[in-house]
GROMACS .gro file of C-alpha atoms in nm:
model
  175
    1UNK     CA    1   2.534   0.641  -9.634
    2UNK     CA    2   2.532   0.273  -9.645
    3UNK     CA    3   2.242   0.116  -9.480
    4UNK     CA    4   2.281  -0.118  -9.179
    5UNK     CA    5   1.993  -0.377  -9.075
    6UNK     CA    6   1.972  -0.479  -8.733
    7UNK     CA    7   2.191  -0.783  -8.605
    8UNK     CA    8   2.115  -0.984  -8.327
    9UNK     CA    9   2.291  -1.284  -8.145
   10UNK     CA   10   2.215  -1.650  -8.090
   11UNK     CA   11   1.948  -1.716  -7.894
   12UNK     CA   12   2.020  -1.841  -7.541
   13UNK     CA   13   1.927  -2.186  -7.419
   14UNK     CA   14   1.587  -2.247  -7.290
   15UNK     CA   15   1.547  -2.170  -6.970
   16UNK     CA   16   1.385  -2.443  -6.717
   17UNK     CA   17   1.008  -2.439  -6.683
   18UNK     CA   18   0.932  -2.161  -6.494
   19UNK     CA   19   0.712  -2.364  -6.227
   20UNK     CA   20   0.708  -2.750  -6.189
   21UNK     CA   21   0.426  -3.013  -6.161
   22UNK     CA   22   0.214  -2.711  -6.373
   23UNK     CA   23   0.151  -2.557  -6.704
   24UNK     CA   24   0.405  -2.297  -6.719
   25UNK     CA   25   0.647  -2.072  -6.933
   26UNK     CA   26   1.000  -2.134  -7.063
   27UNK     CA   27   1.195  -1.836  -7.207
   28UNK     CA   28   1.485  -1.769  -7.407
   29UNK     CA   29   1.645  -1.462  -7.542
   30UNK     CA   30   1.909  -1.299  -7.751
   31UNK     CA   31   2.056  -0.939  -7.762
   32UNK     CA   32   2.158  -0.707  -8.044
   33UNK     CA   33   2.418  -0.653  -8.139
   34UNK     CA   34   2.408  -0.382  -8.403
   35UNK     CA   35   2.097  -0.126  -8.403
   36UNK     CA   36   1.981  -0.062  -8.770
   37UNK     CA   37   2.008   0.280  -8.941
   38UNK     CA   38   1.980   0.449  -9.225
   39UNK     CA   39   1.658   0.284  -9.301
   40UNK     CA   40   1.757  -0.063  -9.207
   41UNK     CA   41   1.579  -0.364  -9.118
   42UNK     CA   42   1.383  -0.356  -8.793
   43UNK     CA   43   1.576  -0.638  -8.516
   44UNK     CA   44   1.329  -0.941  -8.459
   45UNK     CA   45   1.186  -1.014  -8.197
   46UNK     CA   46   1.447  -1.064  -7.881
   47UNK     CA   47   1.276  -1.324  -7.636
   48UNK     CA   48   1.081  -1.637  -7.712
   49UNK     CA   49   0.816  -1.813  -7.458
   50UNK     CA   50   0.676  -2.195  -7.500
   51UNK     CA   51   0.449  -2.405  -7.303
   52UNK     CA   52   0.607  -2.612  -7.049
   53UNK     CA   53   0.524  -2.934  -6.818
   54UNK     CA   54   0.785  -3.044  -6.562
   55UNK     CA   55   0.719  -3.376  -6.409
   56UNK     CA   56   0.957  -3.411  -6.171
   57UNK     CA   57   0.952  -3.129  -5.846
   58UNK     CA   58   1.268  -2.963  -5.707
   59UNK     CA   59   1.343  -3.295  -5.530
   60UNK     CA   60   1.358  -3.486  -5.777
   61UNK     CA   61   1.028  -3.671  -5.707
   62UNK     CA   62   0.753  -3.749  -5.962
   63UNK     CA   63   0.458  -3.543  -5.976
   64UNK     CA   64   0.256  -3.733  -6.200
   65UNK     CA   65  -0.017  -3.784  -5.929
   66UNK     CA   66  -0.027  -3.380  -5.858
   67UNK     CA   67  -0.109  -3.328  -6.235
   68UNK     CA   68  -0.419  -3.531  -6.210
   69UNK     CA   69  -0.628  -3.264  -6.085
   70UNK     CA   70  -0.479  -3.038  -6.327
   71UNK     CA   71  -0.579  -3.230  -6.627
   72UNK     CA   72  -0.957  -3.238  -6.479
   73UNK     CA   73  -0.973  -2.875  -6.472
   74UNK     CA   74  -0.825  -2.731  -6.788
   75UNK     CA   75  -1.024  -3.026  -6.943
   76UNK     CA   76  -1.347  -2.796  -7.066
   77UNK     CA   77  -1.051  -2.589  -7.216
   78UNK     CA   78  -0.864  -2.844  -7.452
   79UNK     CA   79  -0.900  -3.060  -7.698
   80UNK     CA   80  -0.720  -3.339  -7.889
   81UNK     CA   81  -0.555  -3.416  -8.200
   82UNK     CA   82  -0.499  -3.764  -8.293
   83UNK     CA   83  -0.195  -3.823  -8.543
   84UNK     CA   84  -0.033  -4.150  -8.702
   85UNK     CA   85   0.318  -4.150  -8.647
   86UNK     CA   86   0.464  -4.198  -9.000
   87UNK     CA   87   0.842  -4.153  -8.902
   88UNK     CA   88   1.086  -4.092  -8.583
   89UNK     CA   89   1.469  -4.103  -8.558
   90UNK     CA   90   1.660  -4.386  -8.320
   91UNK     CA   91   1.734  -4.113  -8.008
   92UNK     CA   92   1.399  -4.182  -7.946
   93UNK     CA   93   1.430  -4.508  -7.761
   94UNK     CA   94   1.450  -4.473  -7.414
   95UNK     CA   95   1.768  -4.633  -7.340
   96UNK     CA   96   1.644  -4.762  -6.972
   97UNK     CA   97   1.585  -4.403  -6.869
   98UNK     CA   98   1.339  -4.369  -6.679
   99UNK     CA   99   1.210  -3.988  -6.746
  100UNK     CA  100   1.174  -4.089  -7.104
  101UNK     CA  101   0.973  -4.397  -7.057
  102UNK     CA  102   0.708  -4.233  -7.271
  103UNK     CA  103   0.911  -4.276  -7.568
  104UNK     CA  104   0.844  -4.696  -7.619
  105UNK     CA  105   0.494  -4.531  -7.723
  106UNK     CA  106   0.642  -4.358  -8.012
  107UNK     CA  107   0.645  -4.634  -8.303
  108UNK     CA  108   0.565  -4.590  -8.675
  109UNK     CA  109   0.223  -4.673  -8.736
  110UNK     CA  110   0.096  -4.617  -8.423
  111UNK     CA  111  -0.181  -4.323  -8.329
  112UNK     CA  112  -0.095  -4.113  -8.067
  113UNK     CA  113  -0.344  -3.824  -7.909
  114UNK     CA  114  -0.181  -3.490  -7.854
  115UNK     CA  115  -0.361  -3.258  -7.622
  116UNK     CA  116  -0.371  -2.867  -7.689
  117UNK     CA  117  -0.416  -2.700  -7.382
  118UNK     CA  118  -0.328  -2.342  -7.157
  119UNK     CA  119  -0.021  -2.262  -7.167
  120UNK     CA  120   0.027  -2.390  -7.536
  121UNK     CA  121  -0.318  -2.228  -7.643
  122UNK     CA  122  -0.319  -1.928  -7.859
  123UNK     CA  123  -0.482  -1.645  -7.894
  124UNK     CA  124  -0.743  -1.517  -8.006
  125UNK     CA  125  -0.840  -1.883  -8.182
  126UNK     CA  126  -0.739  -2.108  -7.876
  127UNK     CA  127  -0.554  -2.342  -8.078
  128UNK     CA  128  -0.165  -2.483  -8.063
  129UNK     CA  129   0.082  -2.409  -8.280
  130UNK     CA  130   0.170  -2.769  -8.432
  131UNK     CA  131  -0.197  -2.931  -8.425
  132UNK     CA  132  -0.251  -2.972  -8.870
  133UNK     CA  133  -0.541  -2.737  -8.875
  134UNK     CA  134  -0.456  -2.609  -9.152
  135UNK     CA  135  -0.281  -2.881  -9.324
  136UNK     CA  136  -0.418  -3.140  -9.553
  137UNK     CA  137  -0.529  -3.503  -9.402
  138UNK     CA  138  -0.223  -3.702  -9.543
  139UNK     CA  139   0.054  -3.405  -9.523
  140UNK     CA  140   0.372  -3.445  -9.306
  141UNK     CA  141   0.375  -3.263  -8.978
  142UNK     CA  142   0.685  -3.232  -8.765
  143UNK     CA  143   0.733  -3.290  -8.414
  144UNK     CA  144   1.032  -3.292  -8.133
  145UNK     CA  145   0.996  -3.413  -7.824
  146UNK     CA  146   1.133  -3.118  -7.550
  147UNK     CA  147   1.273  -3.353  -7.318
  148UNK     CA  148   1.524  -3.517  -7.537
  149UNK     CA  149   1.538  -3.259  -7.882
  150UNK     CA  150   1.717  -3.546  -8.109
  151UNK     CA  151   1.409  -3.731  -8.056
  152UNK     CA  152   1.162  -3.599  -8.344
  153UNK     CA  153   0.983  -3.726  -8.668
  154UNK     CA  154   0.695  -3.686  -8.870
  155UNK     CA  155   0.297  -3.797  -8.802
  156UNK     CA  156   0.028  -3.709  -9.001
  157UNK     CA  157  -0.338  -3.537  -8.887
  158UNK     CA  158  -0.620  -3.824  -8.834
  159UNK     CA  159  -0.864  -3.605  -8.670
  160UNK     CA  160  -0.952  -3.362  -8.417
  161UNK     CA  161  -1.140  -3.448  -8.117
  162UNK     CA  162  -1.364  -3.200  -7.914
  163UNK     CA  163  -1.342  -3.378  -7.566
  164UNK     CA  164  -0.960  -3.574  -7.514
  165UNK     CA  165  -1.075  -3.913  -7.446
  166UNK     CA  166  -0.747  -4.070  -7.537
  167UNK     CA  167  -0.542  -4.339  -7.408
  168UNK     CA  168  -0.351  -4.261  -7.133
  169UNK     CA  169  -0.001  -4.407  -7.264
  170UNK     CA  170  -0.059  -4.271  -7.620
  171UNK     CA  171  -0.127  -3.893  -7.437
  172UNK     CA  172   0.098  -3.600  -7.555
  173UNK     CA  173   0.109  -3.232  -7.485
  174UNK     CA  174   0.146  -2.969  -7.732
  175UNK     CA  175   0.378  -2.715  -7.524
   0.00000   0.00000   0.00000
């Protein structure tokens, strides 16, 4: 008998955020496509779910103003890593796009304050996957950006901060 271990496809793309102009879920999945046997590996784990932030509504419109009072109350439940940004590719400039405006705040050097917050927040500890806990003060962390996935580098952990009190155009989400 010749053992078989599970086999399972590609994962699907992302699917959109599951609500927009809120913390919410996207969701991808893949199928198997051979059940193990004869003592076989187990098949992994077949969907996926990430934090999500959509700033534009249905229409098209920006939202930005509708995610104020959002931020004010998941406030007492976040906190805020700052990082220095050590590397990032070229698809990060925003090439007169205006949903990726964000990215002329992404420059080597620079600090930038991330924000861990529900739905990125994990249980039991209530901390986001990503934020250096663990990780030494100079070691390399890497990061993507969700909204355009060839933009992505390297930053390294400055320090954690209890209350986010950081600038509003240096202000990322873990998702």
């Amino acid at each position: 008998m010749t053992t078989e271990h599970c086999r399972v496809s590609q994962w699907s793309s992302w699917s959109g955020c599951s609500q927009q102009c809120h913390p919410a879920f996207r969701h991808r999945k893949r199928h198997i496509e051979k059940e193990p046997s004869n003592s076989g590996d187990a098949c992994p784990p077949l969907e996926e779910r990430a934090g999500c932030l959509e700033y534009l509504d249905r229409q098209g419109r920006n939202c930005a103003l509708a995610l104020v009072n959002i931020s004010t109350s998941i406030s007492l439940l976040s906190y805020c890593v700052e990082f220095k940004m050590v590397s990032l590719t070229s698809h990060c400039a925003a090439d007169g796009q205006p949903h990726l405006r964000w990215t002329q705040y992404l420059r080597e050097g620079y600090t930038v304050c991330v924000a861990c917050q529900p739905p990125a927040m994990q249980e039991p500890d209530r901390s986001c996957q990503g934020d250096g806990a663990t990780s030494g003060r100079d070691e390399l962390l890497h990061w993507q950006a969700v909204d355009n996935p060839h933009c992505r580098g390297t930053w390294s952990r400055v320090r954690m901060l209890e209350r986010c009190a950081c600038p509003q155009v240096h202000h990322f989400v873990f998702i």
